[in-house]
Structure formats: structure tokens, C-alpha cells
CSV table of C-alpha atoms in Angstrom, one decimal:
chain,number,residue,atom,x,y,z
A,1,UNK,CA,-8.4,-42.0,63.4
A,2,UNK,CA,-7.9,-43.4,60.2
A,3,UNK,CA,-11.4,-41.9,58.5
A,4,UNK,CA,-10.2,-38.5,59.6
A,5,UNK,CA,-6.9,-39.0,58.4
A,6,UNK,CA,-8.7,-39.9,54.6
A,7,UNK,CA,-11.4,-37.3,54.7
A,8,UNK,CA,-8.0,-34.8,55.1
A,9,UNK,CA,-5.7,-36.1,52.3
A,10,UNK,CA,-9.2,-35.7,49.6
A,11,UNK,CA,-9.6,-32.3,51.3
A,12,UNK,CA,-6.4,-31.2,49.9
A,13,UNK,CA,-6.8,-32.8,46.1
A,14,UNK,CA,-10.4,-30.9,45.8
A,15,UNK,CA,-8.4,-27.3,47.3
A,16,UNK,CA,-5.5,-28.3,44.5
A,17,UNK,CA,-8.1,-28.5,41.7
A,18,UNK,CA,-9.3,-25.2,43.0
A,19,UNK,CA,-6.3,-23.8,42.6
A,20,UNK,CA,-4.9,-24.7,39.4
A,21,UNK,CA,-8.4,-24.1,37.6
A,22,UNK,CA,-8.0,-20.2,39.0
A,23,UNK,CA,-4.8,-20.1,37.6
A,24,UNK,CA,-5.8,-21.5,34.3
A,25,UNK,CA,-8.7,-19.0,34.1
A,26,UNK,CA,-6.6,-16.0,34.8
A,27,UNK,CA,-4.0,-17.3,32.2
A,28,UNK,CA,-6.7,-17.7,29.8
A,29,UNK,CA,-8.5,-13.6,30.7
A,30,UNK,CA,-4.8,-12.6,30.1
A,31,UNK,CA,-4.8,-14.0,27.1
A,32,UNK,CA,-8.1,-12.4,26.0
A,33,UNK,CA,-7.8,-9.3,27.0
A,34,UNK,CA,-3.9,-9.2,25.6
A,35,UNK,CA,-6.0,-10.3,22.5
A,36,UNK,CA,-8.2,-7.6,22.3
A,37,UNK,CA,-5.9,-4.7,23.0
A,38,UNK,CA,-3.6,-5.9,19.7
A,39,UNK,CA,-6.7,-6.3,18.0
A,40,UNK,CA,-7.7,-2.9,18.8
A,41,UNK,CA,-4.4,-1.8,18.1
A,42,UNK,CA,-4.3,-3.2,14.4
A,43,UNK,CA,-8.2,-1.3,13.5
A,44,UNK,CA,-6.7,1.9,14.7
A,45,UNK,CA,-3.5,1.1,12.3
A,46,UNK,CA,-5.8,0.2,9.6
A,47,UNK,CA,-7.9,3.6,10.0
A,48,UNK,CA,-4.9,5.8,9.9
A,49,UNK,CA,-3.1,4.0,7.0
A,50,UNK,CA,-7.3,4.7,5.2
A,51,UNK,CA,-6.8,8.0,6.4
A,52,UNK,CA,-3.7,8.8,4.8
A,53,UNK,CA,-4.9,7.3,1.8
A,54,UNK,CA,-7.6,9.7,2.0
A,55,UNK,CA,-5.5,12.4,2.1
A,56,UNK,CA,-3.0,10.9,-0.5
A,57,UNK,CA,-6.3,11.2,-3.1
A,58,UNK,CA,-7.6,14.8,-2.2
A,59,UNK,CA,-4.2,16.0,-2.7
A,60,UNK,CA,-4.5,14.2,-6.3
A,61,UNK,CA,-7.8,16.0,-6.7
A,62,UNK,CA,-6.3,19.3,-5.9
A,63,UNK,CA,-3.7,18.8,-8.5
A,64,UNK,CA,-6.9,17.6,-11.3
A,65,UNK,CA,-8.9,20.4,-10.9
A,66,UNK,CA,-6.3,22.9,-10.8
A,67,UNK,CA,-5.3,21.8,-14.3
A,68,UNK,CA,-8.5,21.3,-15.8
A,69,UNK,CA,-9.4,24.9,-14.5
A,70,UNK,CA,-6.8,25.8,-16.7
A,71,UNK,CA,-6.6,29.3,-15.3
A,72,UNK,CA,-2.4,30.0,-15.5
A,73,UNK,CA,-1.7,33.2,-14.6
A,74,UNK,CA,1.7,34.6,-15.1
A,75,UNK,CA,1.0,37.9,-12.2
A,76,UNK,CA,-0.3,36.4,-9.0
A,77,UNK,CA,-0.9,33.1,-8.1
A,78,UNK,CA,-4.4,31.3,-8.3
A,79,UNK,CA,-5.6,29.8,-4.8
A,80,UNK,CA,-8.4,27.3,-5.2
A,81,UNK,CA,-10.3,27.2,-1.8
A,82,UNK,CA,-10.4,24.9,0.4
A,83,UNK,CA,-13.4,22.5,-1.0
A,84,UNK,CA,-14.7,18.7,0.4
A,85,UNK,CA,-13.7,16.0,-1.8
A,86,UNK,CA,-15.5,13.5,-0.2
A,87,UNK,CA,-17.9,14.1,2.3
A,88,UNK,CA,-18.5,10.8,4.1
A,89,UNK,CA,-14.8,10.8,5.4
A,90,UNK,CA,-14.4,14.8,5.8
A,91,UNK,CA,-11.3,15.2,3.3
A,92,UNK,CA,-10.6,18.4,2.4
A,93,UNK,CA,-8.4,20.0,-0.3
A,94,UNK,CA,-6.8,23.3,-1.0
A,95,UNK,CA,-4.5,24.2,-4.0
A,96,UNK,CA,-2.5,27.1,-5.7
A,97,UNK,CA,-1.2,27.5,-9.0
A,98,UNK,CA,2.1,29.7,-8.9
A,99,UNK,CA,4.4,30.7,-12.3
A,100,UNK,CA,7.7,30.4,-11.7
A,101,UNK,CA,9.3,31.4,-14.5
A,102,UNK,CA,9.3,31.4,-18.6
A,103,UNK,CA,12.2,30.1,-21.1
A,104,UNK,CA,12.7,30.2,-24.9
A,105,UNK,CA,11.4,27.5,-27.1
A,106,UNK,CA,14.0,26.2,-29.5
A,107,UNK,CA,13.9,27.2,-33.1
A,108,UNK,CA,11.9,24.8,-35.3
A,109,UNK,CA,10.7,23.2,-32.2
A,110,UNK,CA,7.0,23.6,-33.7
A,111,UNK,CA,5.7,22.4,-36.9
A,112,UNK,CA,4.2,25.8,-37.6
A,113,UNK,CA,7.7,26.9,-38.4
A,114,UNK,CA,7.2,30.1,-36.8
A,115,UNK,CA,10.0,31.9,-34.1
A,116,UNK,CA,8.3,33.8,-31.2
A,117,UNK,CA,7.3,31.1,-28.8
A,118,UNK,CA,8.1,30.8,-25.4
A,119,UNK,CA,7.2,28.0,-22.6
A,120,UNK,CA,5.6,29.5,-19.7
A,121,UNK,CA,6.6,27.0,-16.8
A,122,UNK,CA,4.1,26.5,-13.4
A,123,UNK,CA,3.8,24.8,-10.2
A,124,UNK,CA,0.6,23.6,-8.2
A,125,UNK,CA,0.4,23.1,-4.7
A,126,UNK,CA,-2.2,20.7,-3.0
A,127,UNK,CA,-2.3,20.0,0.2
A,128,UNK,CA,-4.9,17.2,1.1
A,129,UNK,CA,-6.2,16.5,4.6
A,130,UNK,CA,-8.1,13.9,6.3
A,131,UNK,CA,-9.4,12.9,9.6
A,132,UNK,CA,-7.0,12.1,12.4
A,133,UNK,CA,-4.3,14.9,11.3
A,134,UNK,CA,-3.3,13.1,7.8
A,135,UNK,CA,-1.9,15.4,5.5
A,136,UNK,CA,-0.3,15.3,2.1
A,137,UNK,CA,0.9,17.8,-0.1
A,138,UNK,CA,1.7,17.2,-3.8
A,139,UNK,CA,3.8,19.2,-6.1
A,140,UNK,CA,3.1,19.3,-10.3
A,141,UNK,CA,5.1,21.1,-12.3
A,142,UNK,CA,3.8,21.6,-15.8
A,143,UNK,CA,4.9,24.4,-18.9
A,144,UNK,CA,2.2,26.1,-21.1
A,145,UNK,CA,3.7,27.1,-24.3
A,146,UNK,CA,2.4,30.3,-26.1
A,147,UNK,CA,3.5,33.4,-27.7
A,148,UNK,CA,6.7,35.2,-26.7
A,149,UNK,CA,5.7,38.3,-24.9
């Protein structure tokens, strides 16, 4: 009676090993896979904040080449179409040049010493897009002087 009475009490440490070790290993899956979700979480963060960056620096662009076109038209507006500023990512940009409105430059403001001038004062819009619905649109404001009309 005795044996059986053994063979019954180590019977129950070897089930209690079982046991905790399956407990442990689910702790530790929980842990891994809680792991990988914030770790996925944190390289989609990263991609959007790139994104927006993106978009940040095509609207930039938009704002560049509008000005170096240097075509100010005091009538109707000048739209730039929408052109790829960098290809790899898919950013896109898309600008307009609109004249808002003209004022008087001050007498003597100009070395030439000459009256007659006036500054003509415009605006560009850019709008710069990027992957994953980032957008950013930029405003420059800038005054051409020239003749008084």
C-alpha cells in the first residue's frame, strides 16, 4: 500500500511541472505577440510621419518652381500642373500663382530716384501629396516691383 501511495504523490509533482511550464509558455507567446503588434504599430508611425515629410517637401517644391518660373501675371492666375517630385515615393505637387493686389512704392524708395513705381504683390499655392493621404499645402507671399501702370 505504501509503493502505491509514493508512485501517487510523484504523479502529482510531474502533472504540477506540466502545468506551470504551460502557463509560463503562454505568458511568454503573450508577450511576443504583444511585442510584435507595438512593433508593428511604431513602423506604420514611422511611414506616415516619412510620408508627411514627403509631402511637407513637394509642397516646398511647388513653391521653388513657381518662383523660378517667374511667370507673375497680374490677369489670371498661373496653375502649374500637377507634376511628380519624386518618383520612388509617388509625391505629387500642384501649384498656382494668384495677384492679389498692387500698392505705391514710397518716394525715394529706389536709388534711381525716379517716381512711377509700384509693388505688384502675389501669392502661391502648393499643395503637396504623398502616399497614405498626406497632404500639405504652403502659402508664399512675395511683391514684384516694377513700373506704375
Amino acid at each position: 500500500m505504501r509503493a502505491s501511495a509514493n508512485m501517487a504523490c510523484v504523479n502529482a509533482q510531474h502533472g504540477g511541472a506540466l502545468i506551470v511550464g504551460l502557463v509560463l509558455l503562454a505568458v511568454l507567446t503573450l508577450l511576443g505577440v504583444a511585442g510584435m503588434k507595438t512593433s508593428i504599430m511604431e513602423l506604420t508611425m514611422a511611414g506616415n510621419k516619412q510620408f508627411s515629410e514627403d509631402a511637407f517637401q513637394a509642397a516646398e517644391t511647388g513653391i521653388d518652381r513657381a518662383l523660378q518660373a517667374g511667370v507673375f501675371n497680374t490677369g489670371t492666375p498661373t496653375l502649374a500642373p500637377k507634376a511628380l517630385v519624386r518618383p520612388k515615393h509617388n509625391s505629387t505637387v500642384e501649384s498656382r500663382t494668384d495677384f492679389m493686389r498692387r500698392t505705391r512704392v514710397p518716394q525715394g524708395g529706389f536709388s534711381l530716384g525716379e517716381d512711377g513705381f509700384e509693388a505688384y504683390h502675389f501669392q502661391v499655392l502648393s499643395t503637396g501629396t504623398a502616399p497614405r493621404n498626406a497632404v500639405s499645402t504652403h502659402r508664399q507671399w512675395f511683391y514684384v516691383v516694377g513700373p506704375d501702370s
